[in-house]
Amino acid sequence: MSTGTDARIHNIGYRSYSGERLGVSHARRALFTHSLRGSFGLGRSARSKVLPMGLFAIMMAPALVMVAIAAFVGLDELPIEYTSYALFMQPIVGLYIALAAPQMVSLDLRYKVTPLYFSRPIERGDYVAAKYAALSSAIFLFVALPLVIAYVGGLLAELGFADQTKGFAQGLVISVVFSLMHAAIALWVASLTPRRGFGVAAVIGVLTIPYFAVTAIQAVAYDAGSEETLGWIGIFSPGSVIDGIQSAFLGGTSGYPFEEPPTDIAGVALLATAVLVTVACYLLLGRRYRKAGL
Amino acid sequence: MVATTVVDVSVIQTNGLTKRYPRVTALDGLTIDIQPGVTGLVGSNGAGKSTLIKILLGLAPATEGTARVLGLESAAEGSAIRAQVGYMPEHDCLPPDVSATEFVVHMAAMSGLPRTAARERTADTLRHVGLYEERYRPMGGYSTGMKQRVKLAQALVHDPKLVLLDEPTNGLDPVGRDEMLGLIRRVHSDFGISVLVTSHLLRELERTSDHIVVIDGGKLLRSQTTASFVEATAALAVEVTDSDAHPDGAAALRSALSAVGIEAVTAPGRQLHLEITDDGVYDKVRDAVVELGLGLVRMERGRHEIAEVFRRGPEAGADPTAEVTSAEVNR
């Protein structure tokens, strides 16, 4: 710690700041960037980088392997569809979301950083918007970058350009829906507890338990011969909602029992569910911070 | 320059400010007018200090009354106020796995500073608060004193016109406390930034502040300059040695002083305490000591009288850091 002496040596006098002061939008962007970087452990200690970066590597691996196989074996299309890549890697994506969401909001609550944010020009709504945009973008990068690798690799392996481009575009669309919905759910759940561990567990629980339940009920329904109910049952878990949407609208193969796609009307219901859940969770998140003060 | 432009303007002005929560009234018709400089806001826990800060920053609506900060209306122009004000919370607010530099740069950006300016201001500010090589290490390993410095730095990094410091000396040891108080003094004298510093300890604020505002139960108890607080009834503490002629030096001095019309009381630590009625008192004490042939160990002004304000408060007796001497004198 400094002593009086070296404080004097280093003291070159206070310089006031007369430069530019950017407004709330700058602050919002700064919070966005900071949170996005933080979700991959950037700007944090080495230990904080291990898990997100490790998961990211695992997430990329199948895309690379798939491209390599396509190139060497000479397939005419990639073994995994663009639209179902995120769902195929669901455990990894889920784990990443469960780590990233509490990283973004629980830590601020736990270490009481939020009062510092709210004592600055931004409003609470700006905080929520920046955090939501950051987590959505983080999840999007997480699920879409492997698609980019697969697409570039696929083109280099001279798979059909039109096919690949269409599939890639559809993959990006479902990635956006996936990211927006999962970010809203996970961020709201994580914001309910300042304890990171609880946050991680809660997000994993919310993403996986309904999914298992839905899958089991769908299997029973299929056995009972009512294929048309599968899509409706799918409404009850985030994963099956995304799955239903991609198979109903984006030409993907469904992960429902025997690849049975949802009926048209069920498809619309699934899309509506995605929108409603996203909006509802976002509003709840905003409500969560409305009262938070210093 | 900075000081001259704001000299006529009140930094903080409240008028009949009232804040009622469902169960308690945190502020009760508080009217204060705070001028540029260092102002100490004194009150026991729950006196309404934090509520006042919240309202000033536009983060909580007042039930009644108005508040203006730097000429801006708190209720309507919170964002503009927060752009020009720095806030240092009472509690911990630092994430442990981030370095001080990284953190303060981020907070500067959150106040609207462009990236390069944020970096420069962070380096400057951290140096001014006395944080050197440590600033690149994660803050989890910092001592309380270092953490307090970072908290102060993030409040100063955007060069605000006013900083609100909530109990900045909390948890510091005596040396750290002195350093922090010196730093706070410099924030105004060297940086030209007005300061509102809260504490439940009068002792430390009277050394730092130009002006003291005392609130209790959400009401204004007193508001006056520190000088007038201290001068009102200043006291003198005198300690002398014993000699062969006078085995009890303090008692001998007491009777000698009594003879020249000064009533002194004996205090523990072989001290005498007496009231300074006019400047002649110092000379009389000196003469009496010389006449008795005693050694004068110390003669210092005890600026304890502010403590009287708190006599009726619950903290008066229980306050562990109130200096023993001041408590004794008041008896």
Short mmCIF file of C-alpha atoms in Angstrom, two decimals, chain A residues 76-77 82 151 154-155 158-170:
data_model
loop_
_atom_site.label_atom_id
_atom_site.label_comp_id
_atom_site.label_asym_id
_atom_site.label_seq_id
_atom_site.Cartn_x
_atom_site.Cartn_y
_atom_site.Cartn_z
CA ASP A 76 -23.41 -35.17 -51.13
CA GLU A 77 -24.87 -33.56 -48.03
CA TYR A 82 -28.17 -26.94 -40.23
CA TYR A 151 -21.19 -24.05 -44.41
CA GLY A 154 -19.38 -27.73 -47.08
CA LEU A 155 -18.69 -25.32 -49.90
CA GLU A 158 -18.05 -28.89 -53.13
CA LEU A 159 -21.43 -29.87 -51.79
CA GLY A 160 -24.27 -28.25 -53.74
CA PHE A 161 -24.10 -24.47 -53.36
CA ALA A 162 -27.86 -23.81 -53.55
CA ASP A 163 -28.71 -26.56 -51.10
CA GLN A 164 -26.03 -25.54 -48.68
CA THR A 165 -26.92 -21.86 -48.78
CA LYS A 166 -30.60 -22.54 -48.26
CA GLY A 167 -29.91 -24.89 -45.36
CA PHE A 168 -27.46 -22.45 -43.83
CA ALA A 169 -29.92 -19.57 -44.07
CA GLN A 170 -32.63 -21.70 -42.45
#
